[in-house]
Amino acid sequence: MEYQNTLAFAQQLDELDGLKYLRDKFLIPQHNGSDAIYLCGNSLGLQPKAARGELQKQLDAWQCRAVEGWFEGDDPWLGYQKQLKKPLSVILGAREAEVSVMNSLTVNLHLLMISFYQPKDKRYKILMEGKAFPSDQYAIESQVRLHGLAPDDVIVEVFPRDGEYTLRTEDILQKINDLGDELALVLFGGVNYYTGQLFDIAAITQASHTVGAMVGVDLAHAAGNVPLQLHDWGVDFACWCSYKYLNSGPGGISGIFVHQKYHNDTSLKRLSGWWGYERATQFEMKKGFVPEVGADGWQVSTSPILLMALNKAALGVFEDTGGIRYLREKSVRLTGYMEFLINQINQQWGEVWLKIITPTDPEQRGCQLSIICKQYGKKIFDHLAANGIIGDWREPDVIRLSPVPLYNTFTDVYHTGRVLQEALLLVNEVK
Ligand SMILES: *Cc1c(COP(=O)(O)O)cnc(C)c1O
């Protein structure tokens, strides 16, 4: 698409946008009495207007029915989780039985590693992306120690080549091959939180399986952001959080994916609880754990209905989009527009002031662009904030800006470009 750096052009794209009605389904934060430009959906997605109503419904059910709410009403709590599977399975490219909603993300990562990281003899290594999200690093370290092994012997990280910021798929695949029969598990983010790089999950999965390793994916920055085909790719397990691109509120409920091929595998170890018990007989309260077939067999505790109500409201918005592919089309154009505007600014300055470290290829990114400023990064970021443009700052020097197709507009992106340009003039004046 040929972009133009004018307000009229951005407004025209907004008018032609077939998904523009979706923005009205969200509550937009305010800045000086008007809508802020919210580009931080990578960290905390905005509140869907439907969230309050869904929450209220369950508060009312609790008030009116109390304990009977588990069994009575339109939406009995006992089966409440089941209705979240369908919209999630569409977003993830999964079968409904492969999806279960529970706990929070890092907790789920632990539960899944208990099942899928089983070091044996010389096959004990774990491959992950360098600079993965810290919580994932800590979780993996501690799982390794749980097996009496030393993290330094076990964990192998792949880093970008010298002078590069993101990973080349060929280097990841090479590493997998090199590790060969020493490799027990490959655990990658779907989209790296820092650089915004979307990894080729299909290729990574295929290469890992070829050498006999398991594959797990942390989809925190991928779920609701990029198209996924977990089932067809053959990913062994995955987990995500719902408060980023899935807009389900701070600390919102997480979920897991366990591939169908394990649904009747009783050899997998797991940390069990009564909520993962075979549904038909759960309340017979018998001795001896019998797992429910499918991802639900990994459930541990009573469903947190209030968090699930928020997840339900937010997933409802995705169901209204007519398909994740339409969202993706808009996302590619929206992020492409931001990239175009930033490149224009660099051209005007005759040097790269705002270096985008996220891959240029839309197939290798979601909506986030990560930008390293030549100088004065924090000042530039503060100027955005002072103008009601909310992104985030990640130490040591990255500004992350994520135009989200559900609620951001081309006009939002245009104004961001304008304010960035202004910020450069400002920091260069005070030099
Ligand atoms: C956001 C994020 C987390 C956060 O985990 P919580 O358990 O929800 O605090 C973990 N991993 C990745 C990759 C993330 O992006």
Coordinates of C-alpha atoms and ligand atoms in Angstrom, one line a residue, residues 104-107 133 135-136 189 193 218 220-221 241 243-244, ligand 1:
S104 CA -2.2 -17.1 35.6
L105 CA 0.5 -17.4 32.9
T106 CA 3.7 -18.2 34.8
V107 CA 1.8 -20.7 37.0
F133 CA 10.6 -12.4 29.3
S135 CA 9.3 -14.6 34.3
D136 CA 9.8 -17.3 31.8
G189 CA 7.8 -16.9 23.0
Y193 CA 8.1 -9.0 24.2
D218 CA 4.4 -18.7 25.4
A220 CA 1.6 -13.8 25.9
H221 CA 2.3 -11.4 23.1
C241 CA -2.2 -14.4 29.4
Y243 CA -4.6 -9.1 29.8
K244 CA -2.5 -8.0 26.8
Ligands
LIG1 C1 3.4 -10.7 30.1 C2 4.3 -11.9 30.1 C3 4.3 -12.8 31.2 C4 3.6 -12.4 32.5 O1 3.3 -13.5 33.3 P1 2.3 -13.5 34.5 O2 2.4 -14.8 35.1 O3 1.0 -13.2 33.9 O4 2.7 -12.3 35.4 C5 5.1 -13.9 31.2 N1 5.7 -14.3 30.0 C6 5.7 -13.5 28.9 C7 6.4 -13.9 27.7 C8 5.0 -12.3 28.9 O5 5.0 -11.5 27.8

